XYZ file of C-alpha atoms in Angstrom:
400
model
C 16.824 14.850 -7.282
C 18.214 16.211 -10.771
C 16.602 15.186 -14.136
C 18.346 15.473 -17.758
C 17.414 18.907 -19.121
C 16.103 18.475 -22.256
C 18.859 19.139 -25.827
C 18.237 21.843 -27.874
C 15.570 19.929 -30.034
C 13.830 19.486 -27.026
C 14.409 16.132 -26.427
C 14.531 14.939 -22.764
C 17.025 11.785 -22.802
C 15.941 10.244 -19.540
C 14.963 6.957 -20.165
C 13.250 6.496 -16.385
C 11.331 9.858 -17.051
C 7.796 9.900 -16.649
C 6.408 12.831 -18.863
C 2.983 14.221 -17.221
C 1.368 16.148 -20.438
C -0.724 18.662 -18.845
C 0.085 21.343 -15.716
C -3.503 21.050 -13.750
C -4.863 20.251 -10.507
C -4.362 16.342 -11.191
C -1.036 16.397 -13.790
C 1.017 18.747 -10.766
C -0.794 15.882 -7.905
C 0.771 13.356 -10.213
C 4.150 14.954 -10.585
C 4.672 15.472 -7.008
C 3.428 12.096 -5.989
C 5.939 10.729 -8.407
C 8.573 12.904 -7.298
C 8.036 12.197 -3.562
C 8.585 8.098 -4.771
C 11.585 8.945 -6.378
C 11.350 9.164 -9.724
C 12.200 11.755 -12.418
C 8.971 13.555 -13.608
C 8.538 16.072 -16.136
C 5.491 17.948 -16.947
C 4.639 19.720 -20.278
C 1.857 22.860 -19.572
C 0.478 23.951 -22.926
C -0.428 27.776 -21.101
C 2.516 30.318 -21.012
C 2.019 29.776 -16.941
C 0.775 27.574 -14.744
C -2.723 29.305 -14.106
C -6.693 28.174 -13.309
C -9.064 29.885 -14.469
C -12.055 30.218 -11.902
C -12.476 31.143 -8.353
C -13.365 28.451 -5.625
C -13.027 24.871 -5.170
C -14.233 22.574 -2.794
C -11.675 19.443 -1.520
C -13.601 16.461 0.095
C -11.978 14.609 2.678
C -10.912 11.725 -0.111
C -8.907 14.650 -1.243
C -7.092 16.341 1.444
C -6.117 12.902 3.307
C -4.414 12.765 -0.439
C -2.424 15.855 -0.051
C -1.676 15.454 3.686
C -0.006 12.249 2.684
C 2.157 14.393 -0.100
C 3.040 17.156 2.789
C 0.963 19.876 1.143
C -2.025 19.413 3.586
C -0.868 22.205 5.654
C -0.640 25.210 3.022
C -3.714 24.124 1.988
C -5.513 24.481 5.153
C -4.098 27.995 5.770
C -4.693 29.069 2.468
C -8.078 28.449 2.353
C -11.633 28.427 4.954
C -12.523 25.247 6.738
C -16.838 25.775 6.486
C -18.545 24.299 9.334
C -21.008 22.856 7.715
C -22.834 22.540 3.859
C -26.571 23.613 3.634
C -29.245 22.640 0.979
C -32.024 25.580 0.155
C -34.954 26.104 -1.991
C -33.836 28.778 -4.406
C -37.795 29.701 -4.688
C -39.158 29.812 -0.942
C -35.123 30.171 0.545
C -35.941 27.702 2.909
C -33.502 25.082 4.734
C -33.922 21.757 3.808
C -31.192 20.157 5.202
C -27.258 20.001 5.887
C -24.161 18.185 6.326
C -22.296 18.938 9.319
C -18.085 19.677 7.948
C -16.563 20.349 11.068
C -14.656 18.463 13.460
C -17.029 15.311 13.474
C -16.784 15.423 9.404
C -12.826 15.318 9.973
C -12.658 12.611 12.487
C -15.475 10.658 10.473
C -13.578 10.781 7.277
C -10.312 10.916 8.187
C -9.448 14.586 6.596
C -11.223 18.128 6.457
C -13.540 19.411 4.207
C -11.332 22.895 2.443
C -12.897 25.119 0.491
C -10.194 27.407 -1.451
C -9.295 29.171 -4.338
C -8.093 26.945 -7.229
C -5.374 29.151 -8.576
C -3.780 28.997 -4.524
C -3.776 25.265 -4.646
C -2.332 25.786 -8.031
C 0.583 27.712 -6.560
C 1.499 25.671 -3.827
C 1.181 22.155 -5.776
C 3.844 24.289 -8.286
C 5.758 24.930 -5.238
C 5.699 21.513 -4.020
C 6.529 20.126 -7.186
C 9.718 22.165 -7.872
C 11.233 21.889 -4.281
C 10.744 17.996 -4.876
C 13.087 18.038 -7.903
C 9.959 18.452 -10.953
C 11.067 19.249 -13.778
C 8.336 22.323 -15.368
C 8.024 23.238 -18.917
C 5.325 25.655 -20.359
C 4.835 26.692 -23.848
C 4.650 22.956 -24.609
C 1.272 21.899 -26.861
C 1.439 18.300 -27.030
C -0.119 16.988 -30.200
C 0.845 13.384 -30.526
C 2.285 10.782 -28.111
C 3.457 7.501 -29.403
C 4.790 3.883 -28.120
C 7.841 2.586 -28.674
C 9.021 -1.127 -27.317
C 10.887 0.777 -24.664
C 9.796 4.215 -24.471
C 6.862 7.045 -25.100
C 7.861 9.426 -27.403
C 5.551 12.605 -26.631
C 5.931 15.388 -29.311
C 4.805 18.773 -29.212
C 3.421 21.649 -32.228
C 6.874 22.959 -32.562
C 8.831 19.632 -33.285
C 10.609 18.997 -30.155
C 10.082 15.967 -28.484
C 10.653 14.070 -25.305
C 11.210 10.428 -24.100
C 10.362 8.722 -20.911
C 9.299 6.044 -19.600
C 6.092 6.450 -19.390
C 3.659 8.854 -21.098
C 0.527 10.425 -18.683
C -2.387 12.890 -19.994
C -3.588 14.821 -17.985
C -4.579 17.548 -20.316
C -8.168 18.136 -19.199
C -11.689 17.520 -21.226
C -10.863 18.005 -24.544
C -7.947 15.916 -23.954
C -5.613 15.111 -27.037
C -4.215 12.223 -25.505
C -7.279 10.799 -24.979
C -7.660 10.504 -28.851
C -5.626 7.451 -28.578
C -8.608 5.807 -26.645
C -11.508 7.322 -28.469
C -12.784 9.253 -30.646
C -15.617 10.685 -28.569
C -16.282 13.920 -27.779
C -17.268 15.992 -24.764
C -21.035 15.583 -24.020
C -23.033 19.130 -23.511
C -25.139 19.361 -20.662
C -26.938 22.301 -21.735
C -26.331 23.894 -18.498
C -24.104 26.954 -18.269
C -22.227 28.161 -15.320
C -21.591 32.072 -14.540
C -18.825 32.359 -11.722
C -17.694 35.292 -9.436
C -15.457 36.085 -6.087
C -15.919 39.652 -4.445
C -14.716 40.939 -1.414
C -16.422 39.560 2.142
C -17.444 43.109 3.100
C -19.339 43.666 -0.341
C -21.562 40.923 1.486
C -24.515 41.392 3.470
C -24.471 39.231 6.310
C -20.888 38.384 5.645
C -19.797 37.766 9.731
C -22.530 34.906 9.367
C -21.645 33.490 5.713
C -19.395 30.129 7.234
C -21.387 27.323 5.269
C -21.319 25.956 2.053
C -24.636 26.989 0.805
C -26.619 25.263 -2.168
C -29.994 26.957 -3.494
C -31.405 24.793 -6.289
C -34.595 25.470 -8.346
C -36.247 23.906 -11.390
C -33.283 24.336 -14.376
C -30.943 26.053 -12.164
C -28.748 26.248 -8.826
C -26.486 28.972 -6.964
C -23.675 27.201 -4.296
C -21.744 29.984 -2.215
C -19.171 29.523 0.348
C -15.918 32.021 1.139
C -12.348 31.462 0.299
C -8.772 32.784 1.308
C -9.686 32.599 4.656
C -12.470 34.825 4.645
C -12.062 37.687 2.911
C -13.551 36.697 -0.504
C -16.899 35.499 -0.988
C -17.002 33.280 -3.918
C -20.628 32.704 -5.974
C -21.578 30.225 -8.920
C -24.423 30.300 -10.850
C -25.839 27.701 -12.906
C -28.699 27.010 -15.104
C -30.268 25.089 -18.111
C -30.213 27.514 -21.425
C -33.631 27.496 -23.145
C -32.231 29.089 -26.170
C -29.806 25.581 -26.610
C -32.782 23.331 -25.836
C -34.019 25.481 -29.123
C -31.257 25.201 -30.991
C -30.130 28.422 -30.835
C -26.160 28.775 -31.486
C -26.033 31.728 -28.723
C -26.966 31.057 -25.687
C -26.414 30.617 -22.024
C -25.966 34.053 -22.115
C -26.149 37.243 -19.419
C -29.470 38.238 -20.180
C -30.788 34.418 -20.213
C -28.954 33.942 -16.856
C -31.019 37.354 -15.431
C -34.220 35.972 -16.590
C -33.992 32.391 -15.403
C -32.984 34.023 -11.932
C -35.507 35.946 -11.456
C -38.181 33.702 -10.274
C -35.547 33.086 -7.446
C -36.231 33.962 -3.741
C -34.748 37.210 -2.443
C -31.294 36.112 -1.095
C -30.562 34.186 -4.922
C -31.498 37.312 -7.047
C -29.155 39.486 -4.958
C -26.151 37.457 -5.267
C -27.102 37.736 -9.245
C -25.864 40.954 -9.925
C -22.158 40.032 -8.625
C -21.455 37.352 -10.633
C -18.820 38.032 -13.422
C -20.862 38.791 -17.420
C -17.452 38.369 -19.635
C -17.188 35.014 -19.050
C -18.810 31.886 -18.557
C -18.547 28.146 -18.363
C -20.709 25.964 -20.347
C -21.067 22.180 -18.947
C -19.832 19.149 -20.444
C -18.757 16.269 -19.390
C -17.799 13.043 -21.587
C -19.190 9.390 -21.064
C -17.436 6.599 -18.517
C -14.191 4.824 -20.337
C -13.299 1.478 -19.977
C -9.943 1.655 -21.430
C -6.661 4.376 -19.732
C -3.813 2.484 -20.685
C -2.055 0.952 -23.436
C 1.496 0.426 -23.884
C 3.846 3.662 -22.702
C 0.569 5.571 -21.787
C -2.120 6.361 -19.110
C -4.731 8.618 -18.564
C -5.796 10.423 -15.617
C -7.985 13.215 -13.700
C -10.231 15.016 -16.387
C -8.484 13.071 -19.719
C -10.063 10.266 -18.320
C -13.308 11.163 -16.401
C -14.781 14.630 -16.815
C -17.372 14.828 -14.545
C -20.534 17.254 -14.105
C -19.819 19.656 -11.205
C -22.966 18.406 -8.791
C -20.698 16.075 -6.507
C -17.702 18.703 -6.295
C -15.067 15.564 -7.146
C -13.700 16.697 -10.196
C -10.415 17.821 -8.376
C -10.750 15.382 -5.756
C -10.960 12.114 -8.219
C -7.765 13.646 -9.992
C -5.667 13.607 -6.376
C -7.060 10.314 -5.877
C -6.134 9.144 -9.324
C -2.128 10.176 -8.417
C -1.678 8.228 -5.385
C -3.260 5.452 -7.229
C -1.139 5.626 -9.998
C 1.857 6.078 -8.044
C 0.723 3.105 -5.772
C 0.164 0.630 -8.373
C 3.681 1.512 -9.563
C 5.456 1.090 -6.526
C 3.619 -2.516 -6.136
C 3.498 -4.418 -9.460
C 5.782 -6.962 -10.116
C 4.905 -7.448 -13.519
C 5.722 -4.437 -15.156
C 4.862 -1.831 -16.156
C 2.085 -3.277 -17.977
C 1.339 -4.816 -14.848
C 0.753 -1.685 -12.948
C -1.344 0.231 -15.467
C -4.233 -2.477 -15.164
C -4.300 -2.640 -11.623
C -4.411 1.453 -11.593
C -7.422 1.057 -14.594
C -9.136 -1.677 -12.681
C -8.655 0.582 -8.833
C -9.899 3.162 -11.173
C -12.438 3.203 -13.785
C -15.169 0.974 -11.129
C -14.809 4.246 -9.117
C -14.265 7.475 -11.023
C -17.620 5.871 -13.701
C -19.461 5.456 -10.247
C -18.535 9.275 -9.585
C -19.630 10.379 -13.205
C -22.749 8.865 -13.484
C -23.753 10.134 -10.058
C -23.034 13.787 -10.147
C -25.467 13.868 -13.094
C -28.074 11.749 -11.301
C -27.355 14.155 -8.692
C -27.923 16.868 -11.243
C -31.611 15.897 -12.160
C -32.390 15.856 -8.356
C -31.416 19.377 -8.009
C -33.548 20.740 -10.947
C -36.482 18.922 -11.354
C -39.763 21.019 -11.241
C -43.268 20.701 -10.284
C -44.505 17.949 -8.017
C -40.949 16.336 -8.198
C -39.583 18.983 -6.919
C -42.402 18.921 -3.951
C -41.492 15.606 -3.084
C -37.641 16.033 -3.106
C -37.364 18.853 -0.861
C -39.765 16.653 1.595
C -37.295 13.902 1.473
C -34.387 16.557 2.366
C -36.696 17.857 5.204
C -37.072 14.401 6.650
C -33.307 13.819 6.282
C -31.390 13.484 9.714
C -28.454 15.759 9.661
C -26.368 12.797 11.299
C -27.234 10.581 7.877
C -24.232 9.842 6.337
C -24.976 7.075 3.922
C -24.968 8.975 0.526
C -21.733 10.155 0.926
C -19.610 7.674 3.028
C -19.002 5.670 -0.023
C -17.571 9.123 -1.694
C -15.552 10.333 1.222
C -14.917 7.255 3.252
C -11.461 6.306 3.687
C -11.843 3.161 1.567
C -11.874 5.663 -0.968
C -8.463 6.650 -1.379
């Protein structure tokens, strides 16, 4: 499959063009979804490359039965570590509370394996996909307005040149300028901050044992640890609520704040500590449920629409899932265009709002202190590792 090349003002002249403004996880799902239907697809990447900043990610089974469907399942798989299973500590006493069994009974429960890899691999080979299915990939391209017109988007980027399609989808993350055409809200701060890090497996003590997913919450903060590229990287993420911005204070979150809130932490947390990368880090936002992605030439999807707090691991995931949906509801309206956009919105927003508001219930749970935090990790003890109920509805296969 060919597409026009864009003129020299930039302007693509395809008129059945769909124009995917952003290069992520969910805008590359999106393009190669809509490549594998058929259709021309260009995306517009507002970095120099196509890059991710961070280390691991984890893909729920709603995920990867996504990207075995779009052929990529495979690379994926080999790419990354499939962890047997993913285990809940106490980041004070270290002690097990409960796990999740994601091996072979998670796979034939769900449909699809649990993959944990790193993001800037699934990156790649969604890039690769995307051109050997005919994508068209622009970067360089900052998007700053998109507009309607009775039988086209027009999207338009900083340096004048401008593109035309036939329909208009941002996917340009959480501070989203598309989104501006639904809202004028802005990205909600958790208060939480998030200090990230991958080092080589033998750098690990214990490393032949280190298989599992492994969570270690506390009151205000949380360490999850799992390996990546098949092994030989053990990747670490450290999060925790910043007393200096419950004060008010413009700096915080910072290294020395993220050593002292640690340090009440059993034996195993404070010595992952120290490996975790200081020139970075991630404060956490996320932005409040929409009820509105579509109007006229334009759509939203994957973090544009639903920016989620990282508790539930489904920020990736909800993006795949919001491409085949997208893609589905095109190939099946009769009405239109118009037509397909609200039955993608109402498949949707019921779903990804559920998601939102849940990974920051999910959240609380982890941090609370004191007596709550007594009587949660009881209710984890108690928990049969066979229960499946709080997560069915998230990985089931009625979930995409």
């Amino acid at each position: 499959m060919t597409t026009t090349a864009p003129d020299r003002t930039g302007r693509s002249c395809n008129a059945d063009e769909v124009i995917v403004v952003g290069g992520g996880i969910g805008g590359l799902t999106t393009a190669l979804a809509l490549a594998r239907g058929g259709r021309p697809v260009l995306v517009l990447e507002r970095a120099d490359a196509f890059t991710e900043i961070g280390a691991g990610l984890q893909l729920a089974p709603n995920a990867t039965r996504v990207l075995d469907r779009l052929g990529v399942l495979e690379r994926v798989v080999a790419a990354g570590v499939l962890p047997r299973r993913l285990v809940f500590h106490s980041a004070l006493s270290g002690r097990e509370l409960t796990h999740l069994d994601l091996g072979d009974a998670c796979r034939e429960r769900y449909g699809g394996p649990y993959v944990v890899l790193h993001r800037s691999d699934l990156l790649a080979i969604l890039v690769d996909a995307c051109r050997a299915a005919g994508v068209a990939l622009e970067n360089g391209r900052h998007v700053v307005s998109v507009t309607d017109e009775p039988d086209r988007a027009v999207v338009t980027c900083a340096d004048g040149a401008a593109y035309e399609g036939a329909l208009a989808v941002g996917a340009d993350g959480l501070r989203s300028g598309v989104r501006s055409r639904f809202s004028d809200d802005e990205p909600v701060c958790s208060g939480y901050v998030a200090y990230r890090g991958a080092v080589p497996m033998e750098q690990v003590s214990g490393a032949g044992e280190l298989h599992d997913v492994r969570v270690w919450f506390g009151p205000g903060l949380h360490l999850v640890q799992y390996p990546l590229r098949t092994g030989s990287l053990f990747n670490q993420v450290a999060v925790f609520r910043s007393p200096r911005h419950a004060a008010g204070d413009t700096e915080w979150g910072t290294p020395d704040e993220l050593d002292e809130v640690f340090s009440a932490t059993c034996a195993q947390v404070r010595e992952a500590v120290p490996a975790l990368w200081r020139h970075m880090r991630w404060p956490m936002y996320d932005r409040e449920p929409l009820d509105t992605w579509a109007a006229g030439r334009t759509v939203l999807l994957g973090d544009a629409a639903h920016p989620m707090l990282q508790y539930l691991a489904q920020g990736a995931c909800q993006a795949i899932e919001d491409a085949v949906a997208l893609v589905r509801a095109l190939d099946g309206a009769a009405g239109g265009l118009g037509a397909a956009l609200k039955t993608y919105e109402e498949q949707r927003v019921p779903r990804t709002t559920r998601v939102q508001r849940t990974a920051r219930v999910w959240g609380d749970i982890w941090h609370v202190e004191g007596v709550a935090a007594l009587l949660r990790d009881e209710l984890f003890v108690q928990r049969r590792p066979d229960d499946h109920r709080h997560v069915d509805w998230l990985y089931g296969t009625a979930a995409g």
